Coordinates of C-alpha atoms and ligand atoms in Angstrom, one line a residue:
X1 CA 0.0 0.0 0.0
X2 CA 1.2 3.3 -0.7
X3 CA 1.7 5.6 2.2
X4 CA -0.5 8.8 3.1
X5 CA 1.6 12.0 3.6
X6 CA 0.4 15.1 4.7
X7 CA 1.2 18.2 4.7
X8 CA 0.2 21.7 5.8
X9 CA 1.6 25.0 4.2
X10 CA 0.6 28.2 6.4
X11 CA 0.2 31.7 5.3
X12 CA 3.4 33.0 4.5
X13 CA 3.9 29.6 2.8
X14 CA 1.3 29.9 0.5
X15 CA 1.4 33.9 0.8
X16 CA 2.1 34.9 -2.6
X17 CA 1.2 33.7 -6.6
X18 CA 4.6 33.0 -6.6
X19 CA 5.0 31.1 -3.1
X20 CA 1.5 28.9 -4.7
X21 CA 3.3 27.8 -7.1
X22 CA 6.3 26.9 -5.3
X23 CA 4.5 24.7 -3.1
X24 CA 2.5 23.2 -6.1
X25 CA 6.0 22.4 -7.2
X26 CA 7.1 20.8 -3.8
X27 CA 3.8 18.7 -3.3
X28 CA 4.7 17.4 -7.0
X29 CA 7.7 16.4 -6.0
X30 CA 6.5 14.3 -2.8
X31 CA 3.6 13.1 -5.3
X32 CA 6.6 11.9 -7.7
X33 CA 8.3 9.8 -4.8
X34 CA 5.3 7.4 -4.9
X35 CA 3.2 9.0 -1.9
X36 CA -0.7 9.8 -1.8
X37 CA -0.8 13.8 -0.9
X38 CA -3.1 14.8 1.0
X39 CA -2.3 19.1 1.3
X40 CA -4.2 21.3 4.1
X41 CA -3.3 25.1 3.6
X42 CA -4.1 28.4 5.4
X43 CA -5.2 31.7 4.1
X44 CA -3.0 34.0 2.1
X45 CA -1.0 35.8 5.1
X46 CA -2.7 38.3 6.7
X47 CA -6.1 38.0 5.0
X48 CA -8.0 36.2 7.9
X49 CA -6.9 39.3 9.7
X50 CA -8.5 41.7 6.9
X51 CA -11.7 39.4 6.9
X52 CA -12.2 40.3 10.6
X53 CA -10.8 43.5 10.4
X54 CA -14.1 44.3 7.7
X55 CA -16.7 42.6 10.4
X56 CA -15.6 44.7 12.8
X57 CA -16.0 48.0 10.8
X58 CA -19.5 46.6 10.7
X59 CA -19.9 45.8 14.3
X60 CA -18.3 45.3 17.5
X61 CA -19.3 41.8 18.3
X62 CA -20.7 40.0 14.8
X63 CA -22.5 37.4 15.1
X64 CA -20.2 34.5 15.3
X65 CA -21.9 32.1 13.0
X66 CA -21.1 34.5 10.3
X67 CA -17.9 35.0 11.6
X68 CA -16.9 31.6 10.1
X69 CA -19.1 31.9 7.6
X70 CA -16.8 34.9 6.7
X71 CA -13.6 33.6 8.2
X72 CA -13.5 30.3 6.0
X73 CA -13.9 32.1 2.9
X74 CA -9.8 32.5 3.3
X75 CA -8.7 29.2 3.2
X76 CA -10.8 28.7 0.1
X77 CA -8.7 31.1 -1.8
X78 CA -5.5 28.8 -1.6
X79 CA -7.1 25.7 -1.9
X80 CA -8.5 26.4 -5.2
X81 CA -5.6 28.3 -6.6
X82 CA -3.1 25.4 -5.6
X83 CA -5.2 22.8 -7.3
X84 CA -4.7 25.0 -10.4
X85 CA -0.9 25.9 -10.3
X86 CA -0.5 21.4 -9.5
X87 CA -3.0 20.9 -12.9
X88 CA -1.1 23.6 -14.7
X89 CA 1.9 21.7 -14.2
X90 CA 0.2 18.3 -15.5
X91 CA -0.7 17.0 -12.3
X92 CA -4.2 16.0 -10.9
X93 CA -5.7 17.9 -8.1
X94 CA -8.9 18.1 -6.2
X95 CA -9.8 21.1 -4.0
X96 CA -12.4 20.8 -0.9
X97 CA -13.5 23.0 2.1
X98 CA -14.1 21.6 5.1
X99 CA -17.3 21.2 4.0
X100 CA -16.8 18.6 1.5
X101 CA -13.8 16.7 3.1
X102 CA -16.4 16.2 5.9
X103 CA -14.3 17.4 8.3
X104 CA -17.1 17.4 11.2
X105 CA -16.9 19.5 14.5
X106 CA -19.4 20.8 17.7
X107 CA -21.5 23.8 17.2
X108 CA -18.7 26.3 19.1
X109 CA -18.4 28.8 16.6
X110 CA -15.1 30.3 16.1
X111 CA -13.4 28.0 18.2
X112 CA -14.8 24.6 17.1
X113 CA -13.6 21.3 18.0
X114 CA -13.8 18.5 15.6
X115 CA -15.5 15.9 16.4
X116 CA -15.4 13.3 13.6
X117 CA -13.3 12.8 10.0
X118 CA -15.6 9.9 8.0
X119 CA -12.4 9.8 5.3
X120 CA -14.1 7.7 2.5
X121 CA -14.5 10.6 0.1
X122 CA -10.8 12.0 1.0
X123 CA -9.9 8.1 0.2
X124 CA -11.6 7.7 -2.9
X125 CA -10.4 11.0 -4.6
X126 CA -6.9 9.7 -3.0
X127 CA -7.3 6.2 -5.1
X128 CA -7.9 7.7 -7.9
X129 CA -4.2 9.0 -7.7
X130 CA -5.4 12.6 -7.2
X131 CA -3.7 15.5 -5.0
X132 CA -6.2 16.4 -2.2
X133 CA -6.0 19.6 -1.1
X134 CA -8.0 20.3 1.8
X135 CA -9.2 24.1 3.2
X136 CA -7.5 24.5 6.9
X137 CA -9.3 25.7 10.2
X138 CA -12.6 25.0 8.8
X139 CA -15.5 22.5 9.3
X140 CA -18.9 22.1 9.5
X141 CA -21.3 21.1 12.1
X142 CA -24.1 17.8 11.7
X143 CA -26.8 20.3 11.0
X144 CA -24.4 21.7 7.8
X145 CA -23.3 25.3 9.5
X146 CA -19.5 26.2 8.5
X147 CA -17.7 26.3 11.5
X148 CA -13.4 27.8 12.3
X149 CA -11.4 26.0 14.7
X150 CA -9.9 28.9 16.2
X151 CA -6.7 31.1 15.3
X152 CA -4.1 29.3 14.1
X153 CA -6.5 26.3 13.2
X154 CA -4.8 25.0 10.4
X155 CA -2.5 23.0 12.8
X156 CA -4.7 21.3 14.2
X157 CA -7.2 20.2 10.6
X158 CA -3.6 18.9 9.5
X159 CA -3.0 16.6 12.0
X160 CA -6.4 15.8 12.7
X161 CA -6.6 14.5 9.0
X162 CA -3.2 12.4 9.9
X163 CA -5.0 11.0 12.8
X164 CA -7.6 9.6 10.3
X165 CA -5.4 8.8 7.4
X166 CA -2.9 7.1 9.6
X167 CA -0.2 8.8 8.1
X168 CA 3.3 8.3 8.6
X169 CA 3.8 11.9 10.1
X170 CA 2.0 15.2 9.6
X171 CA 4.5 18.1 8.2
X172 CA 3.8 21.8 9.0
X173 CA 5.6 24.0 6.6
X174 CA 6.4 27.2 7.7
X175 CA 8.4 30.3 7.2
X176 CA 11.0 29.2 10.1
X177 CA 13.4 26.3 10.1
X178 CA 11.3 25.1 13.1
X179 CA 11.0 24.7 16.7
X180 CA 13.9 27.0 18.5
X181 CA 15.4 26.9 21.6
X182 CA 13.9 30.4 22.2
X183 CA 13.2 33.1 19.8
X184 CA 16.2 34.1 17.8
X185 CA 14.7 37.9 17.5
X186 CA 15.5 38.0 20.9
X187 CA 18.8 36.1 20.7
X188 CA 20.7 35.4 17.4
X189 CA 22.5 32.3 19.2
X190 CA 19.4 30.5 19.4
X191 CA 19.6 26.9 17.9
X192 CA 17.0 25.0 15.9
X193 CA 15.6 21.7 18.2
X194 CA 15.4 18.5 16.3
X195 CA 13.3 16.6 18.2
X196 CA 11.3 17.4 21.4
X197 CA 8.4 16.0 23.3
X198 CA 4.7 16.3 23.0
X199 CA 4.8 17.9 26.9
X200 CA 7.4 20.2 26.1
X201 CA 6.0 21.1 22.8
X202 CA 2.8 21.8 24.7
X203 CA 4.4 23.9 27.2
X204 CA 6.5 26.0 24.7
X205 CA 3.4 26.8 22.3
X206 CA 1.3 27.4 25.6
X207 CA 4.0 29.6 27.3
X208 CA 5.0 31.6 24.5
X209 CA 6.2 29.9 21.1
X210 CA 3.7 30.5 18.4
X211 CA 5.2 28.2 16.0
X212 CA 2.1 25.4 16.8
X213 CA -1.1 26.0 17.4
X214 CA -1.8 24.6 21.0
X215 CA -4.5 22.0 20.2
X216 CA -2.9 20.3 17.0
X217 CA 0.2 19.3 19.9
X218 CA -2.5 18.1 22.3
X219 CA -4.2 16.1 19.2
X220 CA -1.1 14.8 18.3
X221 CA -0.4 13.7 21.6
X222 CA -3.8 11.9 22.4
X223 CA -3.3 9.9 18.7
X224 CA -0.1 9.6 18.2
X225 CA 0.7 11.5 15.2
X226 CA 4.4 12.8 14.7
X227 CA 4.9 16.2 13.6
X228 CA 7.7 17.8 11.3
X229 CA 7.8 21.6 11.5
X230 CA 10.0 22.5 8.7
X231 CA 10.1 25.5 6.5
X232 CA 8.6 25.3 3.3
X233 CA 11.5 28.0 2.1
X234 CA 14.2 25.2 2.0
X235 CA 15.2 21.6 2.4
X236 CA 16.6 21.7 5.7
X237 CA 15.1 18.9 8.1
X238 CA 13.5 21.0 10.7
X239 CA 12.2 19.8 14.5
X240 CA 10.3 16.2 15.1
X241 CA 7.3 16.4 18.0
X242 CA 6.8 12.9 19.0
X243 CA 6.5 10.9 22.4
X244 CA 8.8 11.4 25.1
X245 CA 12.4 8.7 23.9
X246 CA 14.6 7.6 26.8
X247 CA 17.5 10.4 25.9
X248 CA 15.3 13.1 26.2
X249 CA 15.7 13.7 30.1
X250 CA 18.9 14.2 29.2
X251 CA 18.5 17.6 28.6
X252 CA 17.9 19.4 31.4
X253 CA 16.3 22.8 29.7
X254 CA 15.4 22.5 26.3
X255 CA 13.6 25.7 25.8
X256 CA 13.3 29.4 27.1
X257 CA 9.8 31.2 26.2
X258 CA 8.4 34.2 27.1
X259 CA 5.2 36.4 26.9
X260 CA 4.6 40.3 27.5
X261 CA 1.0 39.9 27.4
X262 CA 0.4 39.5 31.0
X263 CA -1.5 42.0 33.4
X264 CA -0.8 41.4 37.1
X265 CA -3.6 42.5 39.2
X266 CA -3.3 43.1 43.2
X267 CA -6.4 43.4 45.4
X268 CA -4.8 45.0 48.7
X269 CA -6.2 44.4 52.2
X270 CA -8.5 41.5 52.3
X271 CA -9.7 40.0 55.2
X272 CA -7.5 37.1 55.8
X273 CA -9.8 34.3 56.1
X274 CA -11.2 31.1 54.9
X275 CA -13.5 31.8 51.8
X276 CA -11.9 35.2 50.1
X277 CA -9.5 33.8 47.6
X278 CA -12.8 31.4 46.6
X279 CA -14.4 33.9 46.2
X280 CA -12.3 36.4 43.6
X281 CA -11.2 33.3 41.8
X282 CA -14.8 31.7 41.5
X283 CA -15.7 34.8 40.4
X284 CA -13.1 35.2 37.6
X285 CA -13.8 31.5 36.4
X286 CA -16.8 32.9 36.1
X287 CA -16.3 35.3 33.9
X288 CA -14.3 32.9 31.8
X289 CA -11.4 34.6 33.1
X290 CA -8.1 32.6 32.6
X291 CA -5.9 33.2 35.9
X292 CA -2.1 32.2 35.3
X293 CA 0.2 32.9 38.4
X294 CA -1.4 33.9 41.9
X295 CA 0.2 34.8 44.8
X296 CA -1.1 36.3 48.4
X297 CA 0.6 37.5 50.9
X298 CA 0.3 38.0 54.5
X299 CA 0.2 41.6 55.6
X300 CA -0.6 42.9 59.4
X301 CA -3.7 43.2 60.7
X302 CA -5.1 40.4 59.6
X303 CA -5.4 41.8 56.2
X304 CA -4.0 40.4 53.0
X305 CA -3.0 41.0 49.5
X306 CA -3.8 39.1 46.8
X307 CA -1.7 39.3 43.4
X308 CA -2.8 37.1 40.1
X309 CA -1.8 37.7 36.8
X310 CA -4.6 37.3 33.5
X311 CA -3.8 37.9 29.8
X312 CA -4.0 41.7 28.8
X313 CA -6.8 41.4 26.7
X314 CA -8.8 40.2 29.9
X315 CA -7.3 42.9 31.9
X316 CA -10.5 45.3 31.5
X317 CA -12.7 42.5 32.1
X318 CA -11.2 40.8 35.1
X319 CA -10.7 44.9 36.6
X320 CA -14.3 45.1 36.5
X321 CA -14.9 41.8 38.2
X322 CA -12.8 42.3 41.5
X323 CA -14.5 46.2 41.4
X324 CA -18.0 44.5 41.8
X325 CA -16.6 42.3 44.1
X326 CA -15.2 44.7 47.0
X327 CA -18.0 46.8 46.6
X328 CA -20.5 43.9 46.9
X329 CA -18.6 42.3 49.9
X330 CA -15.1 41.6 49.2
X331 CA -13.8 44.9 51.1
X332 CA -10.3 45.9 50.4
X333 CA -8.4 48.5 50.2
X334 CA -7.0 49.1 46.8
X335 CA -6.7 47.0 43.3
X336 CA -3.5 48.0 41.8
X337 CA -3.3 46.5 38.0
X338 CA 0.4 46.5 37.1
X339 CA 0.5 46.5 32.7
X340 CA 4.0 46.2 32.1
X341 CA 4.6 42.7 32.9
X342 CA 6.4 39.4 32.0
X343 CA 6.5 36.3 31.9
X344 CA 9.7 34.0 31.1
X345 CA 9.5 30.1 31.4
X346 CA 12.3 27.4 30.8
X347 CA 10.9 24.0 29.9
X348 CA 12.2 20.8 29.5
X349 CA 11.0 17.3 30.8
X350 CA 14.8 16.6 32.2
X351 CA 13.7 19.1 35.2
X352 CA 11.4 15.6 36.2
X353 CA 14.7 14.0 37.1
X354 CA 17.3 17.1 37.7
X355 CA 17.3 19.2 40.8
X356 CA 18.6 22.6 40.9
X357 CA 16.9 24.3 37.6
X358 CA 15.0 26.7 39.9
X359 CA 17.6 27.7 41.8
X360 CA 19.8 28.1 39.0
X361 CA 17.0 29.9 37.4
X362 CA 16.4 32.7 40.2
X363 CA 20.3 33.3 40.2
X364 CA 20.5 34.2 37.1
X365 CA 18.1 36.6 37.1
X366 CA 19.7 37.8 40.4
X367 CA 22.5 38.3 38.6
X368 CA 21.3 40.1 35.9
X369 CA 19.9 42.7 38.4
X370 CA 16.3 41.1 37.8
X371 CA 13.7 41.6 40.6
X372 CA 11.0 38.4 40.4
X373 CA 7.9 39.1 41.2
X374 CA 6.3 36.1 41.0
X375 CA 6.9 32.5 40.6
X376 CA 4.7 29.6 39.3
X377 CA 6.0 26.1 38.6
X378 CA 4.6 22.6 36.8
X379 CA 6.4 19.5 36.3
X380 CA 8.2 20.4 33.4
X381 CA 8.2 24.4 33.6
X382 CA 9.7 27.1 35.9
X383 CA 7.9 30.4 35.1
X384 CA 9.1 34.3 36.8
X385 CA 6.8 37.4 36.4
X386 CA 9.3 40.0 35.7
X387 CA 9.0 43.5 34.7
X388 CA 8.3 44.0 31.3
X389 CA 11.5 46.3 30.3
X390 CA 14.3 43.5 31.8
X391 CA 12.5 40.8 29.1
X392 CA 15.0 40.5 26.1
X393 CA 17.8 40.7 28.9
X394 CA 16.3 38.0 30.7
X395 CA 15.9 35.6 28.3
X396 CA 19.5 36.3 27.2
X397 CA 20.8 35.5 30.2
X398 CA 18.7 32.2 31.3
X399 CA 19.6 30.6 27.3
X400 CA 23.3 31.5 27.8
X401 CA 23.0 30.1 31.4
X402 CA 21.6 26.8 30.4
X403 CA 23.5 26.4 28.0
X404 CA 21.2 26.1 24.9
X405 CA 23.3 27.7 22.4
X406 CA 25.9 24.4 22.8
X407 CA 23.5 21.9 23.4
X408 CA 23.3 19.1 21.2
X409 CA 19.5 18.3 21.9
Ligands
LIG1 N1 -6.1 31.4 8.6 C1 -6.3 31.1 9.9 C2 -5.6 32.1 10.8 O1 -5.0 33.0 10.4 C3 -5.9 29.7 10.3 C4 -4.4 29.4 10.1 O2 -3.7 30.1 9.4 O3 -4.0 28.4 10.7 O4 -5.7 32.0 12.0
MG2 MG1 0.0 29.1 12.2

């Protein structure tokens, strides 16, 4: 039987006439080695942003079923002009929206989930030696409503489509050579990863790397499918996600993210007793608030503060949450909400058997002259709140400090 490859090409990728047909050229070529293609792509670069940047001229919160109605239109620009530059070339191509390769999710508009693949119509355009190339981030529902899987959703339709197809391994082609040890924006010296973990993976794209959209890792994971992020600008073998191998642990720190979009919020004064911190925190989960880092200390007088940290663009929302809550029956004495923070992780699944990463952690940034301001941990991450300005200088130090400009990973 031949074997099923797939491969996604993301915006940039597929940003361009020119960059079309240089992938039609590169699917040809894995066509030619004997493979069935199966190809998912994104929308031209920046056009999903345009798309949403026209609803919101017309209103301030569209309706979200015609959000994706809207939304999917971009992917269905680059399906259809792909299958023409692969025909052009004397190649046959089929183009589908999510629609038609029965790509099947919930009702959750704009952030979808999918729910089922039934692949026989993918299979039978497949066995008919045709190049399938499938619309990204879309789907549809059971009752036939065009549904988006969320920002970045293409990931995740790829690999889901590997799931199905069984396919050997599901590449990502993007516009970097992969997965890096941390962003080389930041620091030049940063190394490309060959291969890394599901968990780490995880951690990285949900503490700062954008490379993966959170979900398609988590998919991966829970079926089993290996990823290749690669870059669809060369031939260069870029980073393997797969399961955790026995060498991994090896290294100790195999990543350093970071994110300035925090907001740290501090409700001074509170009553120090039983049933306060339940009672911001049930009230921000209520809100669909997501807390990161929390911290409380004790203060005199049997008052305490309380300091937590949300994304920036929940910053308003959660403000307006604690307000209504001292005046209802909180009581405290002030909210302070601090803008300019954030927050710098290092990762790596070696930390389950290594002792001494935190440590070494807070003295670098010690040494650096970095105040931390708060501190939140998992198995496999070590995370500081910082202040905003000491970022770039922060990561610097931690990569050089762990040594991830040597290691051989
Ligand atoms: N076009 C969508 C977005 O920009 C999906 C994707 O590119 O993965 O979020
Ligand atoms: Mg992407």
């Amino acid at each position: 039987m031949k074997k099923i490859l797939v491969q996604k090409y993301g915006g940039t990728s597929v940003g361009t006439i020119d960059r079309i047909k240089a992938v039609a050229e590169r699917v040809i070529a894995s066509y030619n080695e004997g493979h069935h293609v199966v190809v998912v792509v994104s929308a031209m670069s920046g056009q999903t942003d345009q798309l949403i940047a026209m609803a919101h001229k017309i209103s301030n919160q569209p309706d979200e079923r015609e959000m994706d109605m809207l939304m999917a239109t971009g992917e269905q620009i680059t399906i259809a002009l792909l299958a023409m530059a692969i025909q052009e070339r004397g190649y046959p191509a089929v183009s589908m929206t999510g629609f038609q390769a029965n790509i099947i999710t919930d009702k959750a508009h704009t952030k979808a989930r999918i729910m089922d693949i039934p692949t026989e119509k993918l299979k039978n355009e497949l066995e008919k030696g045709k190049i399938v190339i499938v619309a990204g981030f879309q789907g549809v529902t059971e009752t036939g409503d065009i549904t988006t899987l969320g920002r970045g959703g293409s990931d995740t339709s790829a690999v889901a489509l590997a799931a199905v197809l069984k396919a050997d391994v599901c590449e990502i082609y993007t516009d970097v050579d992969g997965v890096f040890t941390t962003d080389p924006n930041v620091v030049p010296e940063a190394r490309k990863i060959d291969r890394i973990s599901y968990d780490e993976m995880l951690e990285m794209a949900s503490l700062g790397a954008k490379v993966l959209q959170i979900r398609s890792v988590e998919f991966a994971m829970n079926y089993g499918v290996t990823i290749h992020v690669r870059s669809s600008f060369n031939n260069t073998p870029g980073t393997i996600v797969t399961r955790e191998e026995a060498d991994m642990e090896h290294v100790v720190v195999r990543g350093v993210t970071y994110s300035k979009n925090e907001v740290k919020l501090t409700v001074m004064g509170v009553p120090d007793r039983p049933g306060i911190a339940a009672t911001i925190f049930n009230s921000l989960a209520g809100a669909n608030i997501i807390v990161d880092m929390i911290i409380q200390n004790i203060s005199e007088q049997g008052l305490a503060d309380i300091s937590f940290t949300v994304p920036q663009n929940e910053s308003q929302k959660a403000l307006q949450v604690i307000k209504g809550l001292v005046k209802e029956k909180l009581g405290a004495r002030q909210i302070i909400c601090d803008d300019k923070i954030s927050k710098v992780s290092v990762i790596g699944i070696g930390m389950k058997s290594h002792s001494g990463v935190a440590a070494k952690m807070f003295d670098t940034l010690a040494n650096e002259g970095i105040n931390i301001l708060m501190i939140s941990t998992s198995e496999i991450a070590i995370s500081c709140a910082i202040e905003s300005k000491y970022t770039e200088l922060a990561v610097r130090a931690l990569h050089d400090a762990f040594g991830l400009d040597k290691q051989v990973s």
